[in-house]
Short mmCIF file of C-alpha atoms and ligand atoms in Angstrom, two decimals:
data_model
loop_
_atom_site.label_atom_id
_atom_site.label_comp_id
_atom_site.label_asym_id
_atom_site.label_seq_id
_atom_site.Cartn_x
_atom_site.Cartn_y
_atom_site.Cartn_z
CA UNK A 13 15.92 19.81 23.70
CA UNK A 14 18.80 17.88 21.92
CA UNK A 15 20.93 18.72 19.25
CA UNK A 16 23.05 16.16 16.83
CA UNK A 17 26.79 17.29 17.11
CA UNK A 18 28.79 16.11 13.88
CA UNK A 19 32.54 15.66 13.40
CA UNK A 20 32.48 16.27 9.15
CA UNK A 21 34.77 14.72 7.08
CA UNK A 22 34.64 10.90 7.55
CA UNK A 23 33.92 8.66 4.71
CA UNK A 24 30.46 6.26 5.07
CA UNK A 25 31.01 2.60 4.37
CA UNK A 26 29.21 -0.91 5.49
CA UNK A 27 25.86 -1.30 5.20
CA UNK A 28 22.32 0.31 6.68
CA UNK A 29 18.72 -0.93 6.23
CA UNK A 30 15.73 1.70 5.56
CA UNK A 31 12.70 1.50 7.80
CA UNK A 32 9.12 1.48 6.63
CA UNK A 33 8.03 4.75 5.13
CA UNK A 34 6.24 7.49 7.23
CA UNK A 35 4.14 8.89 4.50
CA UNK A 36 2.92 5.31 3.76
CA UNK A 37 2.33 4.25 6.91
CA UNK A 38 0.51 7.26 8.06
CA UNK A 39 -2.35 7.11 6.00
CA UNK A 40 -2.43 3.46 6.40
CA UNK A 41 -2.89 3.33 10.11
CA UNK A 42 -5.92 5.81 9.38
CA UNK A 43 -7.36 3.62 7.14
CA UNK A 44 -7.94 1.04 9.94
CA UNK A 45 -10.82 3.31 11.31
CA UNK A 46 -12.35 2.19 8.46
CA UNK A 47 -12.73 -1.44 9.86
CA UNK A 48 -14.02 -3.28 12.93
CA UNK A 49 -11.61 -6.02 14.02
CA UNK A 50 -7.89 -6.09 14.53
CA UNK A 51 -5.65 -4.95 11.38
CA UNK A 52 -2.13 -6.03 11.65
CA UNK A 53 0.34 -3.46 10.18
CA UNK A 54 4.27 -4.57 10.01
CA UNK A 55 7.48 -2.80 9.31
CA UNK A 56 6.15 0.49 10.85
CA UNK A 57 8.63 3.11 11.52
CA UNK A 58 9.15 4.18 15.37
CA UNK A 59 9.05 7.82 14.65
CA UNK A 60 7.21 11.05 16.24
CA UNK A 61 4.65 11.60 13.79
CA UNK A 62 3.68 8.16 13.88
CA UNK A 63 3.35 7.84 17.62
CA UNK A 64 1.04 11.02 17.46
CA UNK A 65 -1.06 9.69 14.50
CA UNK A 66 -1.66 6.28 17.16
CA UNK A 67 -2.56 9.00 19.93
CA UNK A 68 -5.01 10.05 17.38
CA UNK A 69 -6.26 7.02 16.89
CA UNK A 70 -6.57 5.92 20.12
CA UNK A 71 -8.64 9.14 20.83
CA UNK A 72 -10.82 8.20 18.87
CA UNK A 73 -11.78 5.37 20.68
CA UNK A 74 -9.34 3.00 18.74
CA UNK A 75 -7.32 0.75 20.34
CA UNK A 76 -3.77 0.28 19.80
CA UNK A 77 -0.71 -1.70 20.10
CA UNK A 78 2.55 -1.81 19.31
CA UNK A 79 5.25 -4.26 19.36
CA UNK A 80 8.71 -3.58 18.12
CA UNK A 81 7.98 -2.40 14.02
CA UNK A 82 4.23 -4.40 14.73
CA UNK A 83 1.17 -2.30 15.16
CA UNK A 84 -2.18 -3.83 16.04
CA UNK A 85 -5.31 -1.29 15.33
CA UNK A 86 -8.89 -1.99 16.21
CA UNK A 87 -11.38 0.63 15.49
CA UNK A 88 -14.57 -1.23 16.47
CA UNK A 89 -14.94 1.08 19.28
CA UNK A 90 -14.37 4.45 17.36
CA UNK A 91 -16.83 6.81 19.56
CA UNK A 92 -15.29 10.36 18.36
CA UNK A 93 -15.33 12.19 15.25
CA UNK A 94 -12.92 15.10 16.45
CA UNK A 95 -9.29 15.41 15.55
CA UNK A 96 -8.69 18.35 18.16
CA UNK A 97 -6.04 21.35 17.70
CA UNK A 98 -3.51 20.07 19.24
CA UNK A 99 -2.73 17.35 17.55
CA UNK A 100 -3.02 18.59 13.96
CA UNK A 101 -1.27 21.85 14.66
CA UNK A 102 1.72 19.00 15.95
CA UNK A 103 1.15 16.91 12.82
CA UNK A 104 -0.98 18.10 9.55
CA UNK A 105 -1.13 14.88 8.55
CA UNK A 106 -3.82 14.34 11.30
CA UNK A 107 -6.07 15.57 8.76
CA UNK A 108 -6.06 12.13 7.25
CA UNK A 109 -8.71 11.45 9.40
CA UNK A 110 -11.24 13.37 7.92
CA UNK A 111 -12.45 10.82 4.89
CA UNK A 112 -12.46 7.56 6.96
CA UNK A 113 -14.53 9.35 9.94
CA UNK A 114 -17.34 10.73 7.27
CA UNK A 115 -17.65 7.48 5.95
CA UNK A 116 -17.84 5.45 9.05
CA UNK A 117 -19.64 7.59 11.07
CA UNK A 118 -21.26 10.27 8.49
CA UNK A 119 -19.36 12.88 10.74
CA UNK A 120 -16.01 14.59 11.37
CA UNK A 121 -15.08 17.16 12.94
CA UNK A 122 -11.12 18.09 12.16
CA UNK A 123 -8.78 21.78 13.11
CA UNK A 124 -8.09 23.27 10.03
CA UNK A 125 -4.22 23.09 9.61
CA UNK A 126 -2.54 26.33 9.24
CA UNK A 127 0.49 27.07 7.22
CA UNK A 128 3.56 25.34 8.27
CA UNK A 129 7.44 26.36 7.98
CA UNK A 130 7.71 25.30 4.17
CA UNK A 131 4.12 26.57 2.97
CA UNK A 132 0.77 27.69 3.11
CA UNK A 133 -0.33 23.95 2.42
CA UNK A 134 -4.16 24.75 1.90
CA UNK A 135 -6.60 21.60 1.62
CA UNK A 136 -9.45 22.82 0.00
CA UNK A 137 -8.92 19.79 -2.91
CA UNK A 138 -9.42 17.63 0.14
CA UNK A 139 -13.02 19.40 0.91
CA UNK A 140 -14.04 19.87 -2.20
CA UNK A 141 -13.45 16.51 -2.60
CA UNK A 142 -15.56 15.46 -0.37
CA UNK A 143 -18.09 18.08 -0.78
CA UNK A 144 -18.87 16.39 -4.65
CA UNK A 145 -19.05 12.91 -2.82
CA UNK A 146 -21.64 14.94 -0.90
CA UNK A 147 -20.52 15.94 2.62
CA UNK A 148 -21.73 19.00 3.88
CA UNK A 149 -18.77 20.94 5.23
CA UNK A 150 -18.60 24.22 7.43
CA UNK A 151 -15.56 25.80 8.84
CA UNK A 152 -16.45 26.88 12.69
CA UNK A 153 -13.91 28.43 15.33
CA UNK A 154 -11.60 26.64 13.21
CA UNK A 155 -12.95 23.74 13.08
CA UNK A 156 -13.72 21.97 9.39
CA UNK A 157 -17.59 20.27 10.55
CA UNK A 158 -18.41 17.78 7.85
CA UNK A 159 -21.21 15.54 7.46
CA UNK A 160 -23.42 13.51 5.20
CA UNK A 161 -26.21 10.77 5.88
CA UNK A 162 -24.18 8.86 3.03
CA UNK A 163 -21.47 9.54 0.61
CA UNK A 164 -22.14 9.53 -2.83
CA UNK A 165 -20.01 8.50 -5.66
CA UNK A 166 -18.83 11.23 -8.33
CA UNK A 167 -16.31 12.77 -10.72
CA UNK A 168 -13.41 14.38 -8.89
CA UNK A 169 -10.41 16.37 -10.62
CA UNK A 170 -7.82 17.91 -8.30
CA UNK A 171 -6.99 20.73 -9.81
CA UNK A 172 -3.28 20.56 -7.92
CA UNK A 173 -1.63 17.24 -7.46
CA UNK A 174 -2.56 16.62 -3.76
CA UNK A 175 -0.57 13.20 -2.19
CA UNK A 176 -2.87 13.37 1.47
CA UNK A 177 -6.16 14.89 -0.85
CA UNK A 178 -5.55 11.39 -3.04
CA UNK A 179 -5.66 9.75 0.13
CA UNK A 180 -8.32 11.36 1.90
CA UNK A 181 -10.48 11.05 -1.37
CA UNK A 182 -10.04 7.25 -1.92
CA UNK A 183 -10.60 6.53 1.75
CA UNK A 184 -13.97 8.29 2.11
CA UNK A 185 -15.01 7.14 -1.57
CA UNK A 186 -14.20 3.72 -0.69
CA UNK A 187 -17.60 3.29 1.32
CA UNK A 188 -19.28 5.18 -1.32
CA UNK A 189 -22.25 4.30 -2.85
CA UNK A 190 -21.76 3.76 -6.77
CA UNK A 191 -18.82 4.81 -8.19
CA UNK A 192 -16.26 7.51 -8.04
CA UNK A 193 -13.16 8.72 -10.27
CA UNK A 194 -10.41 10.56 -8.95
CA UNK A 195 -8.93 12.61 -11.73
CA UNK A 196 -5.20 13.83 -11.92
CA UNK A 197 -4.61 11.87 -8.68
CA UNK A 198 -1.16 11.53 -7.52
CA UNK A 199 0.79 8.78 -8.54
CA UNK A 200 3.12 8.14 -5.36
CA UNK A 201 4.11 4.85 -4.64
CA UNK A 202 2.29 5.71 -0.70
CA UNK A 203 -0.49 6.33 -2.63
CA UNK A 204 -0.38 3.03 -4.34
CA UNK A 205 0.40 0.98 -0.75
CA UNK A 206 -2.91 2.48 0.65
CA UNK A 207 -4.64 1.24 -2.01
CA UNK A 208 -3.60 -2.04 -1.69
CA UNK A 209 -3.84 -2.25 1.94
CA UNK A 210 -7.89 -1.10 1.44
CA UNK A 211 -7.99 -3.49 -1.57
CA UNK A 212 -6.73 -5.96 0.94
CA UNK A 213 -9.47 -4.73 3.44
CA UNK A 214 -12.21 -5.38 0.64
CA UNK A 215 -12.21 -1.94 -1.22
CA UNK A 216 -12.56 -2.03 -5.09
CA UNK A 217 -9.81 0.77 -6.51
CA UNK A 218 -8.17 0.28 -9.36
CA UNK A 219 -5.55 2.36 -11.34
CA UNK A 220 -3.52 3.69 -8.34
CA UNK A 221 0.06 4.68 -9.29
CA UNK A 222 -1.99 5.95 -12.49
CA UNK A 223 -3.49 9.89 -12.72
CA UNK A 224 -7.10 8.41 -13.01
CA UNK A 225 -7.87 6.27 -9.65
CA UNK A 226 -11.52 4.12 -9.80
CA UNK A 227 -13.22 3.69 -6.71
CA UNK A 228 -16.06 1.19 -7.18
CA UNK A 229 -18.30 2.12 -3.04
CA UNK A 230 -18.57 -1.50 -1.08
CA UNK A 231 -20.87 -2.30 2.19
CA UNK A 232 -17.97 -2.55 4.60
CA UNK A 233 -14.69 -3.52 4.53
CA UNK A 234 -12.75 -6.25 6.92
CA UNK A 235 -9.69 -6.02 9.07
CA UNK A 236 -6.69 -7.32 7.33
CA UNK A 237 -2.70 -7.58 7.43
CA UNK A 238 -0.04 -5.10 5.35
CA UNK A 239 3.42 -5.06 5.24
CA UNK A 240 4.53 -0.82 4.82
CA UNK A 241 6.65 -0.20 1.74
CA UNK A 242 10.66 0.91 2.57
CA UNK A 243 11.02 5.04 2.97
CA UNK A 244 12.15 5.62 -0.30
CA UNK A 245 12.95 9.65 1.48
CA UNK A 246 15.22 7.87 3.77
CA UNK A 247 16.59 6.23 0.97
CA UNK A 248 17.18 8.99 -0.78
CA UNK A 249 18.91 10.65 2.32
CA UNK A 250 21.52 8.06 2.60
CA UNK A 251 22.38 7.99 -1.11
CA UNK A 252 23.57 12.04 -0.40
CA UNK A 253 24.62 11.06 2.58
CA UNK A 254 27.15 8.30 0.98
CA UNK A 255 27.70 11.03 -1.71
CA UNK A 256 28.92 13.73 0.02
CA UNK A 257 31.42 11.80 1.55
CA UNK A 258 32.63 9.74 -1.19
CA UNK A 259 31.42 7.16 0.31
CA UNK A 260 30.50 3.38 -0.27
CA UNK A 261 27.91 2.14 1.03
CA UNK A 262 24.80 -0.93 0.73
CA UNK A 263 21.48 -0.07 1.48
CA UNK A 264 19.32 -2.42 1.78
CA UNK A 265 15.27 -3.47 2.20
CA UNK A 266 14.95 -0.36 0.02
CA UNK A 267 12.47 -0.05 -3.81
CA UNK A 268 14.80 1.00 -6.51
CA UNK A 269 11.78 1.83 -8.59
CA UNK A 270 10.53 3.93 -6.05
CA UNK A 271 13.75 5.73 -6.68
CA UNK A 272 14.31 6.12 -10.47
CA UNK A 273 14.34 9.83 -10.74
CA UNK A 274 16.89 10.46 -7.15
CA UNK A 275 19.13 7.54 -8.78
CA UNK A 276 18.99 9.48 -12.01
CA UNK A 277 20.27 12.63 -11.17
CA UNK A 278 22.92 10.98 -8.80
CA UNK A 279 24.25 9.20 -11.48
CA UNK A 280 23.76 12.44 -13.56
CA UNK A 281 26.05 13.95 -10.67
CA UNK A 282 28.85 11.15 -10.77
CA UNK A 283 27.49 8.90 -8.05
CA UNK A 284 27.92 4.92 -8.59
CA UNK A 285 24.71 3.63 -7.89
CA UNK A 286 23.98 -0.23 -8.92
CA UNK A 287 21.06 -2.65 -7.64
CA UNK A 288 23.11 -5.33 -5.98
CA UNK A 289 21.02 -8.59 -5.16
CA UNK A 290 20.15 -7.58 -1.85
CA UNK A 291 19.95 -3.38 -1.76
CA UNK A 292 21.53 -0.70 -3.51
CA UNK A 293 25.21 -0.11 -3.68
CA UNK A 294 25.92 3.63 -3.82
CA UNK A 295 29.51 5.00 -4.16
CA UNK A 296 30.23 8.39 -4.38
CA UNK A 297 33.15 10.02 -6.52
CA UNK A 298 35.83 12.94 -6.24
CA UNK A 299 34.35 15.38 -8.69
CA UNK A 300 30.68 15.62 -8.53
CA UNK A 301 29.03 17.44 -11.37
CA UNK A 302 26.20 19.76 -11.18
CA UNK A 303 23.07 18.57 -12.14
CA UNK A 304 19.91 21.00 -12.78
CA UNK A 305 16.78 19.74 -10.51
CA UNK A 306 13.35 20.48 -10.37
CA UNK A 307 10.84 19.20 -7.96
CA UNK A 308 7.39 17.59 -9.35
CA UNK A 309 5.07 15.35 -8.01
CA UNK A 310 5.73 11.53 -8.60
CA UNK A 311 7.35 10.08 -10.84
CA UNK A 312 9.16 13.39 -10.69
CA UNK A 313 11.95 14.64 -8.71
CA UNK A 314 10.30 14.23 -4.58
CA UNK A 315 10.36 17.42 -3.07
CA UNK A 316 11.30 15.83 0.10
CA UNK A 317 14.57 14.83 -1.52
CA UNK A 318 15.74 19.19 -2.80
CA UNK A 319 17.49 20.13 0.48
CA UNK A 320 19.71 16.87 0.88
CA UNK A 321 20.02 17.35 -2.79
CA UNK A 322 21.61 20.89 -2.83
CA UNK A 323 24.20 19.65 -0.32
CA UNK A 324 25.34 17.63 -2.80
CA UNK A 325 25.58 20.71 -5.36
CA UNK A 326 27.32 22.44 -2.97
CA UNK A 327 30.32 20.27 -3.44
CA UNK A 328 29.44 19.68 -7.07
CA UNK A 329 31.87 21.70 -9.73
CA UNK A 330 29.81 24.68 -11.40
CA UNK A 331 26.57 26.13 -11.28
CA UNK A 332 23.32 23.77 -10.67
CA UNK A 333 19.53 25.68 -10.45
CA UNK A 334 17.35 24.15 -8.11
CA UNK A 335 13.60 24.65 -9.16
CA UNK A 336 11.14 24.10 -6.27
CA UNK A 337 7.37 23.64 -7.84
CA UNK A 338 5.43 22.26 -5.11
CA UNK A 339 6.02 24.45 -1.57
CA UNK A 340 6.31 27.90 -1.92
CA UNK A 341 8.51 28.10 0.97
CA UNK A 342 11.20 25.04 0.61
CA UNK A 343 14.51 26.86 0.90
CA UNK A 344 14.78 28.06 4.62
CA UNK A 345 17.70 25.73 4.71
CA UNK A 346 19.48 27.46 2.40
CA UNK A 347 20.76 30.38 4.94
CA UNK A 348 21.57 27.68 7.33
CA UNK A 349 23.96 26.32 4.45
CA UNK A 350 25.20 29.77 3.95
CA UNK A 351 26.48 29.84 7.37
CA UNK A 352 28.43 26.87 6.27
CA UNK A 353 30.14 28.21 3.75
CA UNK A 354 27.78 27.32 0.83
CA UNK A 355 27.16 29.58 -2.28
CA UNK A 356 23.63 29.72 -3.28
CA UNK A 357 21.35 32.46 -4.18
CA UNK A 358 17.60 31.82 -4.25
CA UNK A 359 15.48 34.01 -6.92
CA UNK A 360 11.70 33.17 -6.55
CA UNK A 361 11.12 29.78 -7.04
CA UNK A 362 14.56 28.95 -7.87
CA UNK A 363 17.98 28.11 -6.03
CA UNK A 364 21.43 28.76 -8.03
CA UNK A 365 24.50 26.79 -6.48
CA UNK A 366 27.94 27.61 -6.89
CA UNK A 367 29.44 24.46 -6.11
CA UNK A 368 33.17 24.14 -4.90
CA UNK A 369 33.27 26.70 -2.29
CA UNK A 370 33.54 23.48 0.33
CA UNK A 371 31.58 23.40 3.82
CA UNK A 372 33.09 24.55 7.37
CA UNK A 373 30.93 23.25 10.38
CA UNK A 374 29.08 25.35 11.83
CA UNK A 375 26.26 25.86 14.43
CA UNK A 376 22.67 25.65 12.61
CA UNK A 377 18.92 25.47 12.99
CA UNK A 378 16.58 22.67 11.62
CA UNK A 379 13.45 24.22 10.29
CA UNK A 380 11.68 21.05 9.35
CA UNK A 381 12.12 17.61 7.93
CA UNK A 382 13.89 17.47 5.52
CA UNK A 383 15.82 20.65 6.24
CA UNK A 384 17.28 18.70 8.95
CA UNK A 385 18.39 16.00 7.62
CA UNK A 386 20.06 18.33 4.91
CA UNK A 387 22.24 19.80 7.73
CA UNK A 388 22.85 16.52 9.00
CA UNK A 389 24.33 15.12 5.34
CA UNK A 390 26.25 18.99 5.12
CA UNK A 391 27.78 18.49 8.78
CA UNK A 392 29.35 14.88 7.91
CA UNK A 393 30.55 16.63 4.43
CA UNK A 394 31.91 19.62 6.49
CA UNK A 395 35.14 20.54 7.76
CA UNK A 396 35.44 20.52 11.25
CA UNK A 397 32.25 20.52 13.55
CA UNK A 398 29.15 20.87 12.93
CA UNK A 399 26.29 21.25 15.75
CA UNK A 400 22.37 20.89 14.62
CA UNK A 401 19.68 21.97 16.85
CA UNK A 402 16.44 21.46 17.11
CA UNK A 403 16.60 18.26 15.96
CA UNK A 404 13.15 16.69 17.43
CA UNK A 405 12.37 17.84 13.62
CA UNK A 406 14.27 15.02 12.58
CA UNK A 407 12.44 12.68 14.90
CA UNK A 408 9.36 13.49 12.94
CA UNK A 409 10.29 11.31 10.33
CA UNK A 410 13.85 9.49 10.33
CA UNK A 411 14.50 6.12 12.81
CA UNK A 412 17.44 6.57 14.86
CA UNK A 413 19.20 8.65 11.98
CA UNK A 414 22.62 9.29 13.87
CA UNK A 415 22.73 5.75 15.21
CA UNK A 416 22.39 4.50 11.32
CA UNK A 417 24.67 7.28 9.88
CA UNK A 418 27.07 5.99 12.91
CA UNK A 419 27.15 2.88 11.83
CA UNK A 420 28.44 3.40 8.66
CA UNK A 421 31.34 5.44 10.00
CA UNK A 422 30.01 8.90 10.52
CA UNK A 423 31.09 10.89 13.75
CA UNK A 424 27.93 12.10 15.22
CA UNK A 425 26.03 11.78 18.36
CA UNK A 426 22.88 13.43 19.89
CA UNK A 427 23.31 15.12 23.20
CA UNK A 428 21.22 17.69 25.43
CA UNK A 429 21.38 21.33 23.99
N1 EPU B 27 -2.44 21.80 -2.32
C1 EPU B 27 -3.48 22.67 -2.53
N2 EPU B 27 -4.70 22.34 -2.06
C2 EPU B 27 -4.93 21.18 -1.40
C3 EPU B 27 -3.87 20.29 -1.19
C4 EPU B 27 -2.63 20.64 -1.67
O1 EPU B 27 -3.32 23.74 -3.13
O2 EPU B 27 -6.08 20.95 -0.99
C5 EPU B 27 -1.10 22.13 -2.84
C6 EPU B 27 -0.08 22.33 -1.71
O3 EPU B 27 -0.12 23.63 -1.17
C7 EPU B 27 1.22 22.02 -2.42
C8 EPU B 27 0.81 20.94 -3.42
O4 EPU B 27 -0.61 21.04 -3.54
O5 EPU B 27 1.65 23.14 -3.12
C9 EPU B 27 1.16 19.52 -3.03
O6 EPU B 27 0.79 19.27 -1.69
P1 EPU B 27 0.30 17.84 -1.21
O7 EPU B 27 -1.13 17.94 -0.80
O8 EPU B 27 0.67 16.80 -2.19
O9 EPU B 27 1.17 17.64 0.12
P2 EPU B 27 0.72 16.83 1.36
O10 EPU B 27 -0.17 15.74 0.96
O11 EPU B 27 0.28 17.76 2.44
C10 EPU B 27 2.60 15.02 1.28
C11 EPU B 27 3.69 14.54 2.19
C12 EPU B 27 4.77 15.60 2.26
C13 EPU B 27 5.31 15.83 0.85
C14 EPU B 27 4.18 16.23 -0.10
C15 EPU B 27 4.59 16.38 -1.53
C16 EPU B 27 2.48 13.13 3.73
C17 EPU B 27 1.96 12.90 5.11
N3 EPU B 27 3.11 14.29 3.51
O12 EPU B 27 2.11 16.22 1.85
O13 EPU B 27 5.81 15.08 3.08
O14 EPU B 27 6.28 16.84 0.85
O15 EPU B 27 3.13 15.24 -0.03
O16 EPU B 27 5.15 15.20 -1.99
O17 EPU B 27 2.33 12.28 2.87
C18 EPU B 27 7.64 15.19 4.55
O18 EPU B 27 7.54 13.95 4.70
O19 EPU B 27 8.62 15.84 4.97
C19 EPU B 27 6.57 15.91 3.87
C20 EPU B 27 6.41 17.22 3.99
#
């Protein structure tokens, strides 16, 4: 195991360029299985969940390969419809797989996810889903079974915004026969790159980015090329990141407008940030306000952004309430910040911040994700040292995150625990 050791208290300045975004490029390497022939997918992150989604893949009979951000997928020899334990308990998203396999092969057989560290994270939209395009599904020694001679078009509603259910919808529906209409569908600019990468493939979907998606069924679809949209998370991150540190810094390759509600409440918070011609300029300030935040789905506030977030409240002057909507369990970071020094007291759904109280390095625990990189921004904001284990969370879903923060002047380095 490693951990990332961080020397707080230097300024970040110069320039860093995001990668492609995991949550895009996840379901979008699935959606190859729904093709025969070689799909070319570029600017795909190097991370751990996306190596495991390719081991997936290639399980499935796919064939894979990668070179530098380039991944070549050809699923003409798919001979497996099981995504085994294993790999879903090591990456939920795995059950991504479950709406391209019915409709290629009119089977799947996929582990039922448990809960994970920030929720119960159920996906019964994503079954009965697929049940009304009419699969027959079965849970058995915990194992979702699903099958159907052929998928049918229909009227879906989630009634929870579901970002992976959206996906796993569209990609079964898009072999469909007739029509089908995703209702309340999530609006998330990943959800809107998979579209266009199966529109690409041949699919007919229209109104993606919208609540009401159209999925008009097509014979087959054909191999194709896609370019994955910048990780608007890691984005996000480094924005804090510059933030905390009152720093200055250019980000560049990234989607301002996949950002409008982050750069909102950073500017809302004091933060400087201004679309330069070639990335984002971010500068942070002295005295950071306090900002009330409450997660939603997109266009919202991301979830995935609320624990890099509160760092930033934790230097902010006065109170700020944190409102987490969407995972029932998204604070475990906060005692890890407590051990730092921060004030914050969560009630229920809700995290109050007493900004001002400054951070001290400390030694802390990622718990997921995001949580991680939260730690991360709080060490190079701290005083003194900070030491994170655990951090193969972070590998899940950030490229080379202390070699980019180094770069722009933070003190950190990964060694052995
Ligand atoms: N939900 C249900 N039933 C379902 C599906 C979801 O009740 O069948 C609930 C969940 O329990 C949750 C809410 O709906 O309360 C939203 O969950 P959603 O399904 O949208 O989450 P997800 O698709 O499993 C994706 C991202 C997450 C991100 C969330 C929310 C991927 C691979 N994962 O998860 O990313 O937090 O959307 O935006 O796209 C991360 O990258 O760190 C991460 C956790």
């Amino acid at each position: 195991m490693e951990k990332i050791v961080i020397e707080g208290g230097h300024r970040l300045e110069g320039t860093v360029a995001v990668s492609g975004a995991k949550n895009a490029a996840l379901p979008i390497l699935v959606s190859a299985l729904l093709t025969e022939g070689w799909n070319t997918f570029h600017n795909v992150p190097d991370l751990r969940d996306i190596r495991t989604i390719k081991r997936l893949l290639i399980d499935l009979g796919a064939k894979v390969q990668t070179s530098g951000s380039m991944v070549e997928i050809d699923a003409s020899g798919l001979n497996s419809y099981e995504a085994p334990y294993d790999l879903v308990r090591t990456m939920r998203a795995s059950v991504l797989v479950l709406g391209p396999l019915l409709a290629r092969l009119g089977r799947a057989r996929v582990s039922l996810p448990g809960g994970c560290a920030i929720g119960a994270r159920p996906i019964n939209l994503h079954l009965k889903g697929l049940e009304e395009l009419g699969a027959l599904i079965s849970l058995e020694h915990g194992y979702i079974e699903a099958q159907a001679r052929s998928l049918k078009g229909a009227e879906i509603y989630f009634d929870v915004v579901t970002v992976t259910g959206t996906e796993n919808l569209m990609m079964a529906a898009v072999l469909a026969k007739g029509v089908t209409t995703l209702r309340n569908a999530a609006r998330e600019p990943e959800v809107v790159a998979l579209a266009e990468a199966l529109n690409r493939m041949g699919a007919q979907i229209t109104g993606a980015g919208t609540p009401v998606i159209t999925i008009t069924g097509v014979e087959a679809l054909k191999p194709t090329s896609f370019t994955i949209i910048p990780d608007r998370i890691e984005t996000g991150t480094f924005m804090v990141a510059a933030g905390v540190t009152q720093g200055n810094i250019k980000i560049m390759g990234c989607e301002a407008n996949h950002l409008r509600a982050i750069i909102h409440k950073l500017q809302q918070a004091g933060i400087t940030v201004e679309q330069e011609e070639d990335g984002l300029r971010v500068v942070g300030t002295e005295t950071i306000s306090s900002v009330d935040v409450k997660t939603l789905p997109y266009p919202g506030f991301p979830t995935d952004m609320q624990a890099q977030f509160m760092v930033l409240m934790c230097l902010a002057n006065g109170l700020s309430v944190i409102s987490e909507t969407i995972f029932e369990n998204r604070f475990i970071h906060v005692s890890e910040l407590q051990r730092m020094g921060a004030d914050i007291t969560v009630s229920g759904t809700a995290a109050v911040v007493r900004g001002g109280t400054g951070l001290t390095g400390a030694r802390v625990m990622a718990t997921d994700l995001r949580a991680s990189a939260s730690l991360i921004i709080a060490g190079l904001a701290a005083e003194g040292t900070t030491e994170v284990s655990r951090v193969y969370h972070i590998d899940r879903g950030y490229e080379c995150i202390e070699k980019k923060l180094a770069q722009l002047g933070g003190h950190l380095r990964r060694v052995p625990e």
